[in-house]
Coordinates of C-alpha atoms in Angstrom, one line a residue:
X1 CA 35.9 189.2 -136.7
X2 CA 38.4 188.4 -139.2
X3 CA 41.0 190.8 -137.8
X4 CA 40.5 189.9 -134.4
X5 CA 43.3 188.5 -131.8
X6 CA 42.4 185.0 -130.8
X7 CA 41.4 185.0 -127.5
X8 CA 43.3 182.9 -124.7
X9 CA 42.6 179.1 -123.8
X10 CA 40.1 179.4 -120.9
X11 CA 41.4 177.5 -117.7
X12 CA 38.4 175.5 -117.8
X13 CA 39.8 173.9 -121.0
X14 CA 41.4 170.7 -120.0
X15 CA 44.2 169.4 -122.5
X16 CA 43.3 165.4 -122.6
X17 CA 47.0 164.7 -124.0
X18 CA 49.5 167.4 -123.1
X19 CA 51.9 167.1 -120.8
X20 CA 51.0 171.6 -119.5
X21 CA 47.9 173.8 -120.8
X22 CA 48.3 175.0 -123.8
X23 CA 48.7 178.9 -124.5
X24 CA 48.1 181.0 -127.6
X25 CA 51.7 182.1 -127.5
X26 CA 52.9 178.5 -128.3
X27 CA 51.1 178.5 -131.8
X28 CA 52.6 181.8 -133.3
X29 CA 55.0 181.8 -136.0
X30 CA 52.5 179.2 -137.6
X31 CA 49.2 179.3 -139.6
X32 CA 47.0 177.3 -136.6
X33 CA 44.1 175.1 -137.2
X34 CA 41.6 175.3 -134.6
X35 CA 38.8 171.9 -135.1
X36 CA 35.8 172.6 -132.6
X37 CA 34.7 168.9 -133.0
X38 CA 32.7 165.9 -131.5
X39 CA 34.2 162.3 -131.0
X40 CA 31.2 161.0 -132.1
X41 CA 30.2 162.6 -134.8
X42 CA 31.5 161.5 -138.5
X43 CA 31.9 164.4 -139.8
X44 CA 33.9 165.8 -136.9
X45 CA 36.8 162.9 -137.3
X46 CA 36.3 163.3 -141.4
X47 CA 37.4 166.6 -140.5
X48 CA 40.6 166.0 -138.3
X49 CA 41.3 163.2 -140.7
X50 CA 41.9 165.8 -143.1
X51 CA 43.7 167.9 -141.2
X52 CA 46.1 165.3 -140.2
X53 CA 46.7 165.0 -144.0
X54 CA 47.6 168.8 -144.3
X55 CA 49.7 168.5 -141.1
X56 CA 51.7 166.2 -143.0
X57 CA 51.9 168.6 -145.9
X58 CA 52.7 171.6 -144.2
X59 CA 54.2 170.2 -140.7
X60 CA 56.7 172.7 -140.1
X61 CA 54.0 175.6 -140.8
X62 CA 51.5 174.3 -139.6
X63 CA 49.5 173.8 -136.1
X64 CA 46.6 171.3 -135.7
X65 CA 44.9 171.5 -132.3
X66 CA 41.5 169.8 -131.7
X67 CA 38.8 170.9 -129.3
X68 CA 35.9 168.1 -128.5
X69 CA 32.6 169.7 -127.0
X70 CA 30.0 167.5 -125.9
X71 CA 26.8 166.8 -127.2
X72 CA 25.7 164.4 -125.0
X73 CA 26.0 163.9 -120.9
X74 CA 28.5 161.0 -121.0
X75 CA 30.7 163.0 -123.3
X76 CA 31.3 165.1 -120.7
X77 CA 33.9 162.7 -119.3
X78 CA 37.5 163.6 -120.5
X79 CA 38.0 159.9 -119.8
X80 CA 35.3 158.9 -122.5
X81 CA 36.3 161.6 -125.0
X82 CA 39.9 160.7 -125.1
X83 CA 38.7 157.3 -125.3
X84 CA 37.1 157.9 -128.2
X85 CA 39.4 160.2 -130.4
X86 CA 42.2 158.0 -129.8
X87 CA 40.3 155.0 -131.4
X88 CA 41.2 157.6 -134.7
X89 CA 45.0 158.0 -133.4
X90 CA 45.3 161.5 -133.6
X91 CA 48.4 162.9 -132.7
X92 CA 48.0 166.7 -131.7
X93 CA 46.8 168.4 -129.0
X94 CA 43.5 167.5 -128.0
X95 CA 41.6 169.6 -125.9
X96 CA 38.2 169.2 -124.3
X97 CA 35.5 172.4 -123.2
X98 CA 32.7 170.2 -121.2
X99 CA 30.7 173.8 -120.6
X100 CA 31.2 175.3 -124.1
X101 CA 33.1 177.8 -123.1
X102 CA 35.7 178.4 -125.9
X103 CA 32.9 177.1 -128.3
X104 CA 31.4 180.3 -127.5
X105 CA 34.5 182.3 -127.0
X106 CA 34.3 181.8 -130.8
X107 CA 30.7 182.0 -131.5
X108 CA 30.5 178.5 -132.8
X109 CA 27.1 177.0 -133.9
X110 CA 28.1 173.9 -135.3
X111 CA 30.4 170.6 -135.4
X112 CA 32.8 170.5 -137.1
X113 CA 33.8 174.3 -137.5
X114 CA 38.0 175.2 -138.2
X115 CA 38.8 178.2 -137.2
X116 CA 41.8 179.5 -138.9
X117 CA 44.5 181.4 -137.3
X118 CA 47.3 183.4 -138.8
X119 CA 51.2 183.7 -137.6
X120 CA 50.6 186.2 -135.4
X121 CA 47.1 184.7 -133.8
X122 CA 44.4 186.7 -136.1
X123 CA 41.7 184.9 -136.9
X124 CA 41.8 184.7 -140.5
X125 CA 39.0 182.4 -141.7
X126 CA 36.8 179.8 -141.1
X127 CA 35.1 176.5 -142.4
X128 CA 32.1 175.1 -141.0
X129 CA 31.1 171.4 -141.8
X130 CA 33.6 168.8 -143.4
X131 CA 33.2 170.3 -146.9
X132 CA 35.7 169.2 -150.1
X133 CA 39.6 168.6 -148.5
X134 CA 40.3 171.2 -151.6
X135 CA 38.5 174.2 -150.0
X136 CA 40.4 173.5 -146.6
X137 CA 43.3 173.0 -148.2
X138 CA 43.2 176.1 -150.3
X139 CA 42.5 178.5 -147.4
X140 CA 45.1 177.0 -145.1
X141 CA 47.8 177.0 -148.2
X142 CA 47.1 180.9 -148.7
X143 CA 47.8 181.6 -145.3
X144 CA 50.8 179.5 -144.6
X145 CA 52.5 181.5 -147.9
X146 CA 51.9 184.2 -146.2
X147 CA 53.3 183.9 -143.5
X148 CA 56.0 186.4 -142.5
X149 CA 59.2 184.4 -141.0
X150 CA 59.9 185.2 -137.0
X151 CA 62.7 184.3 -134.5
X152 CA 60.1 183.2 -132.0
X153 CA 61.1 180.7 -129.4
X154 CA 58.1 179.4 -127.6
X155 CA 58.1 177.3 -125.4
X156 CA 57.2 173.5 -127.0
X157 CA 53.6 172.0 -127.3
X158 CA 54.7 168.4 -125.5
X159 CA 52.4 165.4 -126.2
X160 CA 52.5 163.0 -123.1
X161 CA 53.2 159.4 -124.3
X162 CA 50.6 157.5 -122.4
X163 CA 47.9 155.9 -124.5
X164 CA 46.1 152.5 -124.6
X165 CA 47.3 149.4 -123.2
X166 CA 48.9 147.1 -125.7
X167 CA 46.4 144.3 -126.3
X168 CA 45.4 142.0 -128.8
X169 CA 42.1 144.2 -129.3
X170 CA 42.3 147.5 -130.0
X171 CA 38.5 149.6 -130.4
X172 CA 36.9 146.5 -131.4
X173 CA 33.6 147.3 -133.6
X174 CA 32.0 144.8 -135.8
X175 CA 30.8 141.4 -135.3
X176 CA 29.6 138.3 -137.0
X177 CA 28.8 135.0 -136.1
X178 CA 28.8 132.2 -139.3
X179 CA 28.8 128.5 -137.5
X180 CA 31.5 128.0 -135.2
X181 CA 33.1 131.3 -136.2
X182 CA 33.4 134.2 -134.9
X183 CA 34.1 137.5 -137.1
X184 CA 35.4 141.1 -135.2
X185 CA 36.7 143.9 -136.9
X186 CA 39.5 145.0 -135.0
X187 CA 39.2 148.5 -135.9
X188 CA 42.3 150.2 -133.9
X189 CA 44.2 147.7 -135.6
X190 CA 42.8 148.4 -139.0
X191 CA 42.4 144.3 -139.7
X192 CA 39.6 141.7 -139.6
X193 CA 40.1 138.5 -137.7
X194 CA 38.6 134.8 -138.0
X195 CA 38.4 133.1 -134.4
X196 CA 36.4 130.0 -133.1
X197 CA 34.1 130.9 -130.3
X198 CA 36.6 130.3 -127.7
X199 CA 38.8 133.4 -128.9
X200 CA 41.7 131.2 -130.9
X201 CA 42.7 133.7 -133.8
X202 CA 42.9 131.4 -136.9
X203 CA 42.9 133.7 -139.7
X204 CA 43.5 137.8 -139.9
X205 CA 42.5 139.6 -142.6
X206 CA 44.4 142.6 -143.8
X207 CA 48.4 144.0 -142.9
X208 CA 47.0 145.6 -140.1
X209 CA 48.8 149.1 -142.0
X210 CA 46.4 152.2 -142.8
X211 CA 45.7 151.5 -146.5
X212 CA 43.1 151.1 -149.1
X213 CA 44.4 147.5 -150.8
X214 CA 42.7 144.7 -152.0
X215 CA 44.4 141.7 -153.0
X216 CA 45.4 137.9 -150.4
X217 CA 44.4 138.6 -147.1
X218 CA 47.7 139.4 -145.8
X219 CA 48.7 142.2 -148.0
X220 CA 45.2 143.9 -148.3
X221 CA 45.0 147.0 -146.3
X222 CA 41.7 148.5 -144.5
X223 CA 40.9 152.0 -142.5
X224 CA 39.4 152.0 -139.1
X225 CA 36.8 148.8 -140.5
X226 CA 33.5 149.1 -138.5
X227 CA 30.4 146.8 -139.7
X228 CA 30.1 143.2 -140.7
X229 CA 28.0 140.6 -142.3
X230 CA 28.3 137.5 -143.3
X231 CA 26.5 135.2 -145.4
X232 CA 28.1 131.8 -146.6
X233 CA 31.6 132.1 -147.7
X234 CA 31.2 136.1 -148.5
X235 CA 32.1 138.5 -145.2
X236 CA 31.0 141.8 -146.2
X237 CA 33.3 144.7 -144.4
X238 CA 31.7 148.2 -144.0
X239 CA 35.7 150.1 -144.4
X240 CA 35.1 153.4 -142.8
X241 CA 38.3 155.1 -143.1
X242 CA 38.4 154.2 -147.0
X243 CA 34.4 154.9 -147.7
X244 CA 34.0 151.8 -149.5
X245 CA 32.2 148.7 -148.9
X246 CA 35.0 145.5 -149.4
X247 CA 34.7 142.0 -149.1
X248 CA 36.7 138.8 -148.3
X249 CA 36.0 135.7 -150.0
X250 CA 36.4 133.1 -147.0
X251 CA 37.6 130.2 -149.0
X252 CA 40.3 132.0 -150.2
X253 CA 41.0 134.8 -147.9
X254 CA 41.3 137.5 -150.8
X255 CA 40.1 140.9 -150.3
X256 CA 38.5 143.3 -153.1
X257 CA 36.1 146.1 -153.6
X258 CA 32.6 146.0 -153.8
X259 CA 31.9 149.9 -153.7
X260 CA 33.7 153.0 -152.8
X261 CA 36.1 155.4 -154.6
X262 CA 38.4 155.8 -151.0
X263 CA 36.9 159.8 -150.7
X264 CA 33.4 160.7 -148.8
X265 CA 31.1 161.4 -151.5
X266 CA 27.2 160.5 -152.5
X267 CA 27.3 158.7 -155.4
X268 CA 23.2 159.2 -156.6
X269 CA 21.1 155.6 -157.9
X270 CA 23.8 153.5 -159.7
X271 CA 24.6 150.2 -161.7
X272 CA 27.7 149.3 -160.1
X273 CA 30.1 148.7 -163.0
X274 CA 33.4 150.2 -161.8
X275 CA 33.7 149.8 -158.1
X276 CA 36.4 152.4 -157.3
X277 CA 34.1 154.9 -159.2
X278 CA 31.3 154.8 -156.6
X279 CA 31.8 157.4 -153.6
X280 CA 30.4 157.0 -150.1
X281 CA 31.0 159.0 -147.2
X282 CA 31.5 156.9 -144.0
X283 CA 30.0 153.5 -144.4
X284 CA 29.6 152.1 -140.7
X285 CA 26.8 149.6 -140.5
X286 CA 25.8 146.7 -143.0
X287 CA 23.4 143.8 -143.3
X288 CA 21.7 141.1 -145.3
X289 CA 18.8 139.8 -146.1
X290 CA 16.6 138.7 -149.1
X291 CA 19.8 139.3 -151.6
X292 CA 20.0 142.6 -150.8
X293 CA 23.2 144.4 -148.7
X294 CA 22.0 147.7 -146.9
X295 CA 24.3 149.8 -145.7
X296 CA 24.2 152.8 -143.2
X297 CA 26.4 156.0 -144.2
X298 CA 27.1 157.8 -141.5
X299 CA 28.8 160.5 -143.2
X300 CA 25.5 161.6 -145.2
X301 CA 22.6 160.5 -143.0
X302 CA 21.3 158.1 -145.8
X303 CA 20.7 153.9 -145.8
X304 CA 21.5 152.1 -149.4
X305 CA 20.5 149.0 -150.8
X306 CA 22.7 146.8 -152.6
X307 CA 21.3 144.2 -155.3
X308 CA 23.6 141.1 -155.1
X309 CA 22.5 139.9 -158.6
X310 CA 22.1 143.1 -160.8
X311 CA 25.1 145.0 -158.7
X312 CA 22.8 148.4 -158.5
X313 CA 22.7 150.6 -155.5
X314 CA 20.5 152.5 -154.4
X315 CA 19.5 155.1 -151.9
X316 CA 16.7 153.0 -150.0
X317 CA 15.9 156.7 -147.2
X318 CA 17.4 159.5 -146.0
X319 CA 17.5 163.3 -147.1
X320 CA 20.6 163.9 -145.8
X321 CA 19.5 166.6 -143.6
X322 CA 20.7 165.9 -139.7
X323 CA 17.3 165.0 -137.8
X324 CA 14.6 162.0 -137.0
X325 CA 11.8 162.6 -139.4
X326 CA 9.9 159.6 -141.0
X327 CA 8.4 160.1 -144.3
X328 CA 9.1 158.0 -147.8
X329 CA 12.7 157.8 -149.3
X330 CA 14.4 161.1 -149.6
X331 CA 11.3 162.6 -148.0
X332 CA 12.4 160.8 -144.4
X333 CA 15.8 161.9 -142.3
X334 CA 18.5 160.3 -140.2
X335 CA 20.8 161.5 -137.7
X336 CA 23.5 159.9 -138.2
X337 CA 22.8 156.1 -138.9
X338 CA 25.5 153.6 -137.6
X339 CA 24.1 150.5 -137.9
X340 CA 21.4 148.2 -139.5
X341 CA 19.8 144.9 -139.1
X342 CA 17.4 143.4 -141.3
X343 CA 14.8 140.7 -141.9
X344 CA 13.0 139.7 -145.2
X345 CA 11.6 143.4 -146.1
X346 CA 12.1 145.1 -142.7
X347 CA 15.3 147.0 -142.3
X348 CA 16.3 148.5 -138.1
X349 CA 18.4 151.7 -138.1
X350 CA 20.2 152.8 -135.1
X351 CA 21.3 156.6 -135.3
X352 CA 23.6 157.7 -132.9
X353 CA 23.2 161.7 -133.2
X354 CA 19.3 161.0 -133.3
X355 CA 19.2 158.5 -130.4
X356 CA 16.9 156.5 -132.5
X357 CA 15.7 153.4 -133.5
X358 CA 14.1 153.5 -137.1
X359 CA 12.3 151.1 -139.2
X360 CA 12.6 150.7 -143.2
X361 CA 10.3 149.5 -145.2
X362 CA 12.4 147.7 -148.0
X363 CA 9.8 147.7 -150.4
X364 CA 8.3 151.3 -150.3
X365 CA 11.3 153.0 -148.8
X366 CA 8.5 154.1 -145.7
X367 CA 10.5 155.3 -142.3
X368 CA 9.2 154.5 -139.1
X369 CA 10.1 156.4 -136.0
X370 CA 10.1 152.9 -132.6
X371 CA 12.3 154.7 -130.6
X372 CA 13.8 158.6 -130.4
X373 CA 12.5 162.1 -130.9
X374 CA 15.4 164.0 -132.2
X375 CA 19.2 164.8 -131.7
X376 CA 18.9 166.8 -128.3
X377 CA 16.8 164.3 -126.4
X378 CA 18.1 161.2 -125.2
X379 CA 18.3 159.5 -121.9
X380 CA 17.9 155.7 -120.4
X381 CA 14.1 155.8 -119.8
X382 CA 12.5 151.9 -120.2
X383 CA 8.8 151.6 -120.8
X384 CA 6.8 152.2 -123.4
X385 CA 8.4 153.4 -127.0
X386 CA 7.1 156.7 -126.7
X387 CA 8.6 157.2 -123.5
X388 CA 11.4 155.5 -123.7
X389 CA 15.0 157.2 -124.6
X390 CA 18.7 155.9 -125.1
X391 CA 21.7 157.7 -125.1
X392 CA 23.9 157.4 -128.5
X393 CA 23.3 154.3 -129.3
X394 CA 25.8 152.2 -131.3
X395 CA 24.5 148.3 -132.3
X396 CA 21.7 146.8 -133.5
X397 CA 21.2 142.6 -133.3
X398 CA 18.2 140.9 -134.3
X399 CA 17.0 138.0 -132.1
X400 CA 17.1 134.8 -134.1
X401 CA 14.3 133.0 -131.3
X402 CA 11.9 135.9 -130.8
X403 CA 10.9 139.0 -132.1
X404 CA 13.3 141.4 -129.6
X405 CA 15.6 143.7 -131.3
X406 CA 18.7 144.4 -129.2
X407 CA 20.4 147.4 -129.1
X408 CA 23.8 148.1 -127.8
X409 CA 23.3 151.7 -125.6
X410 CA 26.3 153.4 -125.7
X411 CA 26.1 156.3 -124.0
X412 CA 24.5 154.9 -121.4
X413 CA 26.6 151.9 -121.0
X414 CA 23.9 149.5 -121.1
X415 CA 22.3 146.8 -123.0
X416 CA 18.7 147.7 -123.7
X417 CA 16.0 145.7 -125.9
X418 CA 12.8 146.4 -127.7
X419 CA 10.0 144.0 -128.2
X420 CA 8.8 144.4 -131.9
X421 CA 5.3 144.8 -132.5
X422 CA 4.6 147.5 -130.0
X423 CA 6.6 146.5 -127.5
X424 CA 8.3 148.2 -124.3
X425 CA 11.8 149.1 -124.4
X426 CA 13.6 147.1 -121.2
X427 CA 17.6 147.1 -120.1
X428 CA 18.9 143.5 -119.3
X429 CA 20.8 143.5 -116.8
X430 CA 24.1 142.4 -116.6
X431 CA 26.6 141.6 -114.4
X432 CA 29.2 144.1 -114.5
X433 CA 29.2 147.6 -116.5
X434 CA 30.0 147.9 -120.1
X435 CA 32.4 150.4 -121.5
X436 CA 31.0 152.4 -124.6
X437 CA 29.9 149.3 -126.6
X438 CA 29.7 149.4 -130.5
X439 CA 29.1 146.2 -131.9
X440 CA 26.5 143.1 -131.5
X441 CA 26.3 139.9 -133.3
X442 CA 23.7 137.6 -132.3
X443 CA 22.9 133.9 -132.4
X444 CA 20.7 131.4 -130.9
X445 CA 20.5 131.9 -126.9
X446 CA 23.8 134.2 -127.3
X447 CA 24.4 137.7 -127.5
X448 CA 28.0 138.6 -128.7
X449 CA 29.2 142.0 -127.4
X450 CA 31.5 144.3 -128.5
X451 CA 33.0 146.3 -125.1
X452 CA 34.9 148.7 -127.4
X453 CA 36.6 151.1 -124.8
X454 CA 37.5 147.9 -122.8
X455 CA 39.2 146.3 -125.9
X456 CA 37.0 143.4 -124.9
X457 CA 34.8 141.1 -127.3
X458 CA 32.5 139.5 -124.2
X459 CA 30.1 136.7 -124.4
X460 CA 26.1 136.6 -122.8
X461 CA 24.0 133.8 -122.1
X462 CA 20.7 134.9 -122.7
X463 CA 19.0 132.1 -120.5
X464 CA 20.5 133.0 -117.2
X465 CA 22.9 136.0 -117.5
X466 CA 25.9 134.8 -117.6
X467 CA 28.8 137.3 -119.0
X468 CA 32.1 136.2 -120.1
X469 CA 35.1 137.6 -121.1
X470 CA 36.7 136.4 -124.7
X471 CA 40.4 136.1 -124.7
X472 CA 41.0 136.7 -128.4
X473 CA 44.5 136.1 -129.2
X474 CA 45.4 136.0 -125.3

């Protein structure tokens, strides 16, 4: 395969952000990256994130073009895929294979895979998984000094310049509730903002620029910030786009590092002594409880515990194999944990890839299996647990009133909750649809909601029904 001519685009590939389809022709003369990726997997967008980074190295040699396949139904939409990837604001051709087709065309197996192409449209290597930046960079810098110079005039890979309405919201995330405030990571924006409950901005926390900067709030910098928690003056941020853990001291407004060295990584059992020593790979979901901080890494399908007092973290579960098996500590696996929420010694995971909602025993490290049987099987099934199935979920909240966990159902749109202790899985319904929601925060009687493909932040009352809009900064 390695001296083979790439084949042609399919016509069943439809470009989500090009102004014509793209042709083979139009990528000769430069060493091509070709990312068969998923907009909802981590490692997929650790992977384009990378390549962005040798776009910018090698940008006159160099040609990134992207290729989302599906794993589940609703990412099947071109609407909900392009959604998705620009949350990450990729600029380069994106294109989208609903029925596999160049997936195959290539004899892919596995997200994310690059497949290299040389100057005159060879395949010449390729990488699967979102190994070291080093490796990829290594192989792509080979091929782009060997490249042999060519009076080629093709004709011009156009991006079209429509993209997502200018609002004061961009791919909100995380939520958290503290009194009579209101916490949302804006994560388009790459900020944090403060609001009372009506949607009043009062504080924002972070430039809004891509970078990783601690420091006063307005000169601290984040990366696509995902999960929240807050407890007293401290609002811990899960940074995603950094890999670190950071937090804001309320009183003050200053920003610094808890954990995370800025790289993906898996730092092993640790005393936390030197923050920016400590790699993570794609922090997303946080919570609190009992003096402890647990956080869900996306990146390497693992959930950590955080001692407030001694500053030592550890990995609580999670081999970091891709699947939905319980077990004790490194014995269990997740697919790709998001989010937590946790209560005295219990700790809730909701994995996205697995379609799953786990329990953790904080104590023994024991995983529990309440909802979910693996990566390929999801749906929108109520009933009981063992027949029940979501699609990519996104949000956990735990009821402060009664023992209901609530879980924001993203693939499918909805709102579903589980009754703990054996309970069914149920959807509430609502009043109008939601749009790929990715964050909850509850309170008493109130469920805060996250409509992140809307740009929304909405408001339920969970008495009656009632769904309202939150015009943050409006």
């Amino acid at each position: 395969m390695d001296a083979q001519v790439a084949p042609e685009f399919p016509d069943s590939i439809e470009w989500l952000n090009l102004a014509q389809p793209l042709r083979m022709a139009q990528l000769r003369g430069k060493v091509c990256a070709l990312a068969f990726v998923n907009a909802g997997s981590a490692w997929s967008m650790q992977r384009l994130h990378d390549l962005v980074t040798l776009l910018g190295r090698h940008r006159e040699r160099l040609n990134v073009v992207a290729v989302h396949v599906p794993r589940f139904d609703h990412e099947r939409d071109p609407r909900r895929a392009l959604k998705r990837l620009r949350g990450h604001g990729f600029q380069l051709p994106l294109g989208h294979d609903p029925n596999w087709t160049l997936w195959q065309h290539y004899g892919v197996e596995a997200w994310p895979t690059v497949v290299l192409l040389d100057g005159e449209g060879r395949v010449a290597g390729r990488l699967v998984g979102d190994g070291p930046l080093r490796e990829l960079d290594a192989q792509v810098g080979d091929l782009v000094r060997a490249l042999v110079p060519q009076s080629l005039n093709p004709q011009p890979i156009e991006l079209r310049r429509s993209g997502e309405p200018e609002l004061p919201l961009r791919f909100p995330v995380g939520l958290a509730v503290s009194g009579n405030y209101l916490y949302v990571a804006d994560t388009g924006h790459n900020r944090v903002l403060e609001c009372d409950q009506g949607g009043r901005i009062l504080r924002q926390f972070g430039s809004g620029g891509v970078g990783f900067i601690d420091g006063p709030m307005e000169l601290a910098a984040f990366n696509r910030p995902r999960g929240l928690a807050v407890e007293r003056d401290l609002l811990y941020v899960a940074d995603t786009g950094n890999h670190a853990v950071r937090r804001i001291q309320l009183r003050s407004g200053d920003i610094d590092t808890v954990f995370g060295a800025g790289r993906p990584g898996t730092s092993g059992d640790v005393r936390v002594v030197d923050p920016r020593s400590v790699t993570m790979d794609s922090p997303t979901g946080l919570a609190l409880a009992a003096g402890k901080l647990y956080v869900a890494t996306a990146g390497d399908n693992r959930v950590w515990s955080f001692d407030l007092g001694d500053h030592s973290l550890r990995c609580l579960a999670g081999s970091g194999r891709l699947e939905v098996a319980d077990g004790v500590g490194a014995e269990a696996s997740f697919a790709q944990p998001v989010d937590v929420a946790a209560v005295q010694q219990m700790v809730y995971v909701c994995e996205a890839a697995g379609s799953a909602i786990r329990a953790v025993n904080a104590r023994t490290g024991a995983v529990q299996t309440l909802v979910g049987r693996g990566p390929w099987e999801f749906g929108a099934e109520d009933g009981a647990r063992s027949a029940a199935s979501l699609q990519q979920p996104l949000a956990l909240g735990l009821d402060p009133e009664s023992p209901r966990l609530w879980i924001a159902d993203s693939g499918n749109d909805r709102l579903r909750v589980l009754r703990l202790g054996g309970g069914e899985v149920s959807t509430f319904e609502l009043p109008r649809p939601l749009h790929g929601p990715a964050g909850l925060a509850m309170a008493p009687g109130v469920a805060w909601i996250a409509d992140t493909d809307a740009h929304a932040v909405l408001r339920l009352d969970l008495a009656n029904g009632d769904l309202h809009h939150i015009p943050l900064g409006e």
